[in-house]
Amino acid sequence: KYIQESQAFDGGIGLRVGAEGHGGTTYCAIASLVLMGRLKDLPDREALIRWCMYGQGAGFVGRPNKPPDSCYSFWIGATMKMLGVYDLTACQENRKFNLSCQTTMGGFGKYPDSFPDPLHSYFGICGLSFMGVDECLLPVDPV
């Protein structure tokens, strides 16, 4: 019930009832519904898909009016995988953005020209795996 009530006016899942949608919270909510076998209980699936779609450009954003961030290729990408609509992503643009976040010292940063960290390296690679265009990356279960 809490997850259902937390679907925001914008279609994403908020950090609390009445809050705007957020990429990380949306992923956790949808993964929870999938694990419980209750994805059908999502109040407005189409609004959620629309929210995910509007959150992509060069890469994915976690909230409106924020810059793209490499970790959201996982958070939003995995959400779209679980909803069965990953084919709607701008795969090549997302891939190009993620690779621009890879650093010469190894790993991935949050943004292009930022320092790498383990979280963004892991989620950036997971996001690249979803795309299925790099044969050296094994598939990642979005849940």
Coordinates of N, CA and C in Angstrom, one line a residue:
K1 N 0.8 -1.2 0.0 CA 0.0 0.0 0.0 C 0.9 1.3 0.0
Y2 N 2.0 1.2 0.8 CA 2.9 2.4 0.8 C 3.5 2.7 -0.5
I3 N 3.9 1.7 -1.2 CA 4.5 1.9 -2.6 C 3.4 2.5 -3.5
Q4 N 2.2 2.0 -3.4 CA 1.1 2.5 -4.3 C 0.9 4.0 -4.0
E5 N 0.8 4.3 -2.7 CA 0.6 5.7 -2.3 C 1.7 6.6 -2.6
S6 N 2.9 6.1 -2.8 CA 4.1 6.9 -3.1 C 4.3 7.2 -4.6
Q7 N 3.5 6.6 -5.5 CA 3.6 7.0 -6.9 C 3.2 8.5 -7.0
A8 N 4.1 9.3 -7.4 CA 4.0 10.7 -7.4 C 3.2 11.3 -8.6
F9 N 2.9 12.5 -8.5 CA 2.1 13.2 -9.5 C 2.8 13.1 -10.9
D10 N 4.1 13.0 -10.9 CA 4.9 12.9 -12.1 C 5.0 11.5 -12.7
G11 N 4.5 10.5 -12.0 CA 4.5 9.1 -12.4 C 5.6 8.3 -11.8
G12 N 6.7 8.9 -11.3 CA 7.8 8.2 -10.6 C 7.3 7.8 -9.2
I13 N 8.2 7.2 -8.5 CA 7.9 6.8 -7.1 C 8.8 7.8 -6.2
G14 N 8.1 8.4 -5.3 CA 8.8 9.4 -4.4 C 9.4 8.8 -3.2
L15 N 10.2 9.6 -2.5 CA 10.9 9.1 -1.3 C 9.9 9.0 -0.1
R16 N 8.7 9.7 -0.3 CA 7.6 9.6 0.7 C 6.3 9.9 -0.1
V17 N 5.2 9.7 0.5 CA 4.0 10.0 -0.1 C 3.9 11.5 -0.3
G18 N 3.6 11.9 -1.5 CA 3.5 13.4 -1.9 C 4.8 13.9 -2.5
A19 N 5.9 13.2 -2.4 CA 7.2 13.7 -3.0 C 7.3 13.4 -4.5
E20 N 8.1 14.2 -5.2 CA 8.4 13.9 -6.6 C 9.1 12.6 -6.8
G21 N 9.0 12.1 -8.0 CA 9.6 10.8 -8.3 C 11.1 10.9 -8.2
H22 N 11.8 9.8 -7.9 CA 13.2 9.8 -7.8 C 13.7 8.4 -8.4
G23 N 14.7 8.4 -9.2 CA 15.2 7.2 -9.8 C 15.5 6.1 -8.9
G24 N 16.3 6.3 -7.8 CA 16.6 5.2 -6.9 C 15.4 4.7 -6.2
T25 N 14.6 5.5 -5.7 CA 13.4 5.1 -5.0 C 12.4 4.3 -5.9
T26 N 12.3 4.8 -7.2 CA 11.5 4.1 -8.1 C 12.0 2.7 -8.4
Y27 N 13.3 2.6 -8.6 CA 13.9 1.2 -8.7 C 13.5 0.3 -7.5
C28 N 13.8 0.8 -6.3 CA 13.5 0.0 -5.1 C 12.1 -0.4 -5.0
A29 N 11.2 0.5 -5.3 CA 9.7 0.2 -5.3 C 9.3 -0.8 -6.3
I30 N 9.8 -0.7 -7.5 CA 9.4 -1.6 -8.6 C 10.0 -3.0 -8.4
A31 N 11.3 -3.0 -7.9 CA 11.9 -4.3 -7.6 C 11.2 -5.0 -6.5
S32 N 10.7 -4.2 -5.5 CA 10.0 -4.8 -4.4 C 8.7 -5.4 -4.9
L33 N 8.0 -4.7 -5.8 CA 6.7 -5.2 -6.3 C 7.0 -6.5 -7.2
V34 N 8.1 -6.5 -7.9 CA 8.5 -7.7 -8.7 C 8.7 -8.9 -7.8
L35 N 9.5 -8.6 -6.8 CA 9.9 -9.7 -5.9 C 8.7 -10.3 -5.1
M36 N 7.7 -9.4 -4.9 CA 6.5 -9.9 -4.2 C 5.4 -10.5 -5.2
G37 N 5.8 -10.4 -6.5 CA 4.8 -10.8 -7.5 C 3.6 -9.9 -7.6
R38 N 3.8 -8.6 -7.4 CA 2.7 -7.7 -7.3 C 2.9 -6.5 -8.2
L39 N 3.6 -6.6 -9.3 CA 3.8 -5.5 -10.2 C 2.5 -5.0 -10.8
K40 N 1.6 -5.9 -10.9 CA 0.2 -5.5 -11.4 C -0.5 -4.5 -10.5
D41 N 0.0 -4.4 -9.3 CA -0.7 -3.5 -8.3 C -0.2 -2.1 -8.4
L42 N 0.8 -1.8 -9.3 CA 1.2 -0.4 -9.6 C 0.1 0.4 -10.1
P43 N -0.2 1.5 -9.4 CA -1.4 2.3 -9.8 C -1.5 2.8 -11.2
D44 N -0.3 3.4 -11.7 CA -0.4 3.9 -13.0 C 0.9 3.6 -13.8
R45 N 0.9 2.4 -14.4 CA 2.1 1.9 -15.1 C 2.5 2.8 -16.2
E46 N 1.6 3.3 -17.0 CA 1.9 4.1 -18.1 C 2.5 5.4 -17.7
A47 N 2.1 6.0 -16.6 CA 2.7 7.3 -16.1 C 4.1 7.0 -15.7
L48 N 4.4 5.8 -15.1 CA 5.7 5.5 -14.7 C 6.6 5.3 -15.9
I49 N 6.2 4.6 -16.9 CA 6.9 4.5 -18.2 C 7.2 5.8 -18.8
R50 N 6.2 6.7 -18.8 CA 6.4 8.0 -19.3 C 7.5 8.8 -18.5
W51 N 7.4 8.7 -17.2 CA 8.4 9.4 -16.3 C 9.8 8.8 -16.6
C52 N 10.0 7.5 -16.8 CA 11.3 7.0 -17.1 C 11.8 7.5 -18.5
M53 N 10.9 7.5 -19.4 CA 11.3 8.0 -20.8 C 11.7 9.5 -20.8
Y54 N 11.0 10.3 -20.0 CA 11.3 11.7 -20.0 C 12.6 12.0 -19.3
G55 N 13.1 11.0 -18.5 CA 14.3 11.1 -17.7 C 15.6 10.8 -18.5
Q56 N 15.5 10.6 -19.8 CA 16.7 10.3 -20.6 C 16.9 11.4 -21.7
G57 N 18.2 11.5 -21.9 CA 18.7 12.4 -22.9 C 20.0 11.8 -23.4
A58 N 21.1 12.5 -23.1 CA 22.4 11.9 -23.3 C 22.6 10.7 -22.4
G59 N 22.1 10.8 -21.2 CA 22.1 9.7 -20.2 C 20.8 9.8 -19.5
F60 N 20.7 9.1 -18.4 CA 19.5 9.2 -17.6 C 19.7 10.1 -16.4
V61 N 18.6 10.8 -16.0 CA 18.6 11.6 -14.8 C 17.7 10.9 -13.7
G62 N 18.0 11.2 -12.5 CA 17.2 10.6 -11.4 C 16.0 11.5 -11.0
R63 N 16.1 12.8 -11.3 CA 15.0 13.7 -11.0 C 14.9 14.8 -12.1
P64 N 13.8 15.4 -12.3 CA 13.7 16.4 -13.3 C 14.7 17.6 -13.0
N65 N 15.2 18.2 -14.1 CA 16.1 19.3 -14.0 C 17.4 19.1 -13.3
K66 N 17.9 17.8 -13.3 CA 19.2 17.4 -12.8 C 20.0 17.0 -14.0
P67 N 21.3 17.0 -13.9 CA 22.1 16.6 -15.0 C 22.1 15.0 -15.1
P68 N 22.4 14.5 -16.3 CA 22.5 13.0 -16.4 C 23.6 12.5 -15.4
D69 N 23.5 11.3 -15.0 CA 24.4 10.7 -14.0 C 24.5 9.2 -14.4
S70 N 25.7 8.7 -14.4 CA 26.0 7.4 -14.9 C 25.2 6.3 -14.1
C71 N 25.0 6.5 -12.8 CA 24.3 5.4 -12.0 C 22.9 5.2 -12.4
Y72 N 22.3 6.3 -13.0 CA 20.9 6.1 -13.4 C 20.7 5.3 -14.6
S73 N 21.8 4.9 -15.3 CA 21.6 4.0 -16.4 C 21.3 2.6 -15.8
F74 N 21.6 2.4 -14.5 CA 21.1 1.2 -13.8 C 19.8 1.4 -13.2
W75 N 19.6 2.5 -12.4 CA 18.4 2.7 -11.6 C 17.2 2.8 -12.6
I76 N 17.3 3.6 -13.6 CA 16.1 3.8 -14.5 C 16.1 2.6 -15.5
G77 N 17.3 2.3 -16.0 CA 17.4 1.1 -17.0 C 16.8 -0.1 -16.4
A78 N 17.2 -0.5 -15.2 CA 16.6 -1.7 -14.5 C 15.1 -1.6 -14.3
T79 N 14.6 -0.4 -14.0 CA 13.2 -0.2 -13.8 C 12.5 -0.5 -15.2
M80 N 13.1 0.0 -16.2 CA 12.5 -0.2 -17.6 C 12.6 -1.7 -18.0
K81 N 13.7 -2.3 -17.6 CA 13.8 -3.8 -17.9 C 12.7 -4.5 -17.1
M82 N 12.4 -4.2 -15.9 CA 11.4 -4.9 -15.1 C 10.0 -4.7 -15.6
L83 N 9.8 -3.5 -16.2 CA 8.5 -3.1 -16.8 C 8.4 -3.7 -18.2
G84 N 9.5 -4.3 -18.7 CA 9.4 -4.8 -20.1 C 9.4 -3.8 -21.2
V85 N 10.0 -2.6 -20.9 CA 10.0 -1.6 -22.0 C 11.4 -1.0 -22.2
Y86 N 12.4 -1.8 -21.9 CA 13.8 -1.3 -22.1 C 14.0 -0.9 -23.6
D87 N 13.3 -1.5 -24.5 CA 13.5 -1.2 -25.9 C 13.2 0.2 -26.3
L88 N 12.5 0.9 -25.4 CA 12.2 2.3 -25.6 C 13.3 3.3 -25.2
T89 N 14.4 2.8 -24.7 CA 15.5 3.6 -24.3 C 16.3 4.1 -25.5
A90 N 17.0 5.2 -25.3 CA 17.9 5.8 -26.3 C 19.3 5.1 -26.0
C91 N 19.4 3.9 -26.4 CA 20.5 3.0 -26.0 C 21.8 3.6 -26.4
Q92 N 22.0 4.0 -27.7 CA 23.3 4.5 -28.1 C 23.7 5.8 -27.4
E93 N 22.7 6.7 -27.2 CA 23.1 7.9 -26.5 C 23.4 7.6 -25.0
N94 N 22.7 6.7 -24.4 CA 23.0 6.3 -23.0 C 24.4 5.7 -23.0
R95 N 24.7 4.8 -23.9 CA 26.0 4.2 -23.9 C 27.1 5.2 -24.1
K96 N 27.0 6.1 -25.0 CA 27.9 7.2 -25.3 C 28.2 8.0 -24.0
F97 N 27.1 8.3 -23.3 CA 27.2 9.1 -22.1 C 28.0 8.3 -21.0
N98 N 27.6 7.0 -20.8 CA 28.3 6.2 -19.8 C 29.7 6.1 -20.1
L99 N 30.1 5.9 -21.3 CA 31.5 5.7 -21.7 C 32.3 7.1 -21.5
S100 N 31.6 8.2 -21.6 CA 32.2 9.5 -21.4 C 32.5 9.7 -19.9
C101 N 31.8 8.9 -19.0 CA 32.1 9.0 -17.6 C 33.2 8.1 -17.1
Q102 N 33.7 7.2 -18.1 CA 34.9 6.4 -17.7 C 36.1 7.2 -17.7
T103 N 37.0 7.0 -16.7 CA 38.1 7.8 -16.5 C 39.4 7.1 -17.0
T104 N 40.4 7.9 -17.2 CA 41.7 7.4 -17.6 C 42.4 6.6 -16.5
M105 N 42.0 6.9 -15.2 CA 42.6 6.3 -14.1 C 41.9 5.0 -13.7
G106 N 40.8 4.7 -14.5 CA 40.0 3.5 -14.2 C 38.7 3.8 -13.5
G107 N 37.7 3.1 -13.8 CA 36.4 3.3 -13.2 C 35.6 4.3 -13.9
F108 N 34.4 4.6 -13.3 CA 33.5 5.5 -13.8 C 33.1 6.6 -12.8
G109 N 33.0 7.8 -13.2 CA 32.5 8.9 -12.3 C 31.1 9.1 -12.5
K110 N 30.5 10.0 -11.8 CA 29.1 10.4 -11.8 C 28.8 11.1 -13.1
Y111 N 29.7 12.0 -13.5 CA 29.6 12.8 -14.7 C 30.9 12.6 -15.6
P112 N 30.8 13.1 -16.8 CA 32.1 13.1 -17.6 C 33.1 14.1 -16.8
D113 N 34.3 13.7 -16.9 CA 35.4 14.5 -16.2 C 35.3 14.6 -14.7
S114 N 34.6 13.6 -14.1 CA 34.6 13.6 -12.6 C 35.4 12.4 -12.1
F115 N 35.7 12.4 -10.9 CA 36.5 11.3 -10.3 C 35.7 10.0 -10.2
P116 N 36.4 8.9 -10.4 CA 35.6 7.6 -10.3 C 35.4 7.2 -8.9
D117 N 34.4 6.4 -8.7 CA 34.1 5.9 -7.4 C 33.4 4.5 -7.6
P118 N 33.5 3.7 -6.6 CA 32.9 2.3 -6.7 C 31.5 2.2 -7.1
L119 N 30.6 3.1 -6.5 CA 29.2 3.0 -6.8 C 28.9 3.3 -8.3
H120 N 29.5 4.4 -8.8 CA 29.2 4.8 -10.2 C 29.9 3.9 -11.2
S121 N 31.0 3.3 -10.8 CA 31.7 2.3 -11.6 C 30.8 1.1 -11.8
Y122 N 30.3 0.6 -10.6 CA 29.5 -0.6 -10.6 C 28.2 -0.4 -11.4
F123 N 27.4 0.6 -11.1 CA 26.2 0.9 -11.7 C 26.3 1.3 -13.2
G124 N 27.4 2.0 -13.5 CA 27.7 2.3 -14.9 C 27.9 1.1 -15.8
I125 N 28.7 0.1 -15.2 CA 28.9 -1.1 -15.9 C 27.6 -1.9 -16.0
C126 N 26.8 -2.0 -15.0 CA 25.5 -2.7 -15.0 C 24.6 -2.1 -16.1
G127 N 24.6 -0.7 -16.2 CA 23.8 0.0 -17.2 C 24.3 -0.4 -18.6
L128 N 25.6 -0.5 -18.8 CA 26.2 -0.9 -20.1 C 25.8 -2.4 -20.4
S129 N 25.7 -3.2 -19.4 CA 25.3 -4.6 -19.6 C 23.9 -4.7 -20.1
F130 N 23.0 -3.9 -19.6 CA 21.6 -3.9 -20.0 C 21.5 -3.7 -21.5
M131 N 22.4 -2.9 -22.0 CA 22.3 -2.5 -23.4 C 22.6 -3.7 -24.4
G132 N 23.4 -4.6 -23.9 CA 23.6 -5.8 -24.7 C 24.5 -5.6 -25.9
V133 N 25.2 -4.5 -26.0 CA 26.0 -4.2 -27.2 C 27.5 -4.5 -27.0
D134 N 27.9 -4.7 -25.7 CA 29.3 -5.0 -25.4 C 29.4 -6.5 -25.1
E135 N 29.9 -7.3 -26.0 CA 30.0 -8.7 -25.8 C 30.8 -9.2 -24.6
C136 N 31.7 -8.3 -24.1 CA 32.5 -8.7 -22.9 C 31.7 -8.6 -21.6
L137 N 30.5 -8.0 -21.6 CA 29.8 -7.8 -20.4 C 28.7 -8.9 -20.3
L138 N 28.6 -9.6 -19.2 CA 27.6 -10.6 -19.0 C 26.3 -9.9 -18.6
P139 N 25.2 -10.6 -18.9 CA 23.9 -10.0 -18.5 C 23.7 -9.8 -17.0
V140 N 23.0 -8.8 -16.6 CA 22.8 -8.5 -15.2 C 21.3 -8.6 -15.0
D141 N 20.9 -9.3 -13.9 CA 19.5 -9.4 -13.5 C 19.0 -8.0 -13.0
P142 N 18.0 -7.4 -13.6 CA 17.6 -6.0 -13.1 C 17.0 -6.0 -11.7
V143 N 16.6 -7.2 -11.2 CA 16.0 -7.2 -9.9 C 17.1 -7.3 -8.8

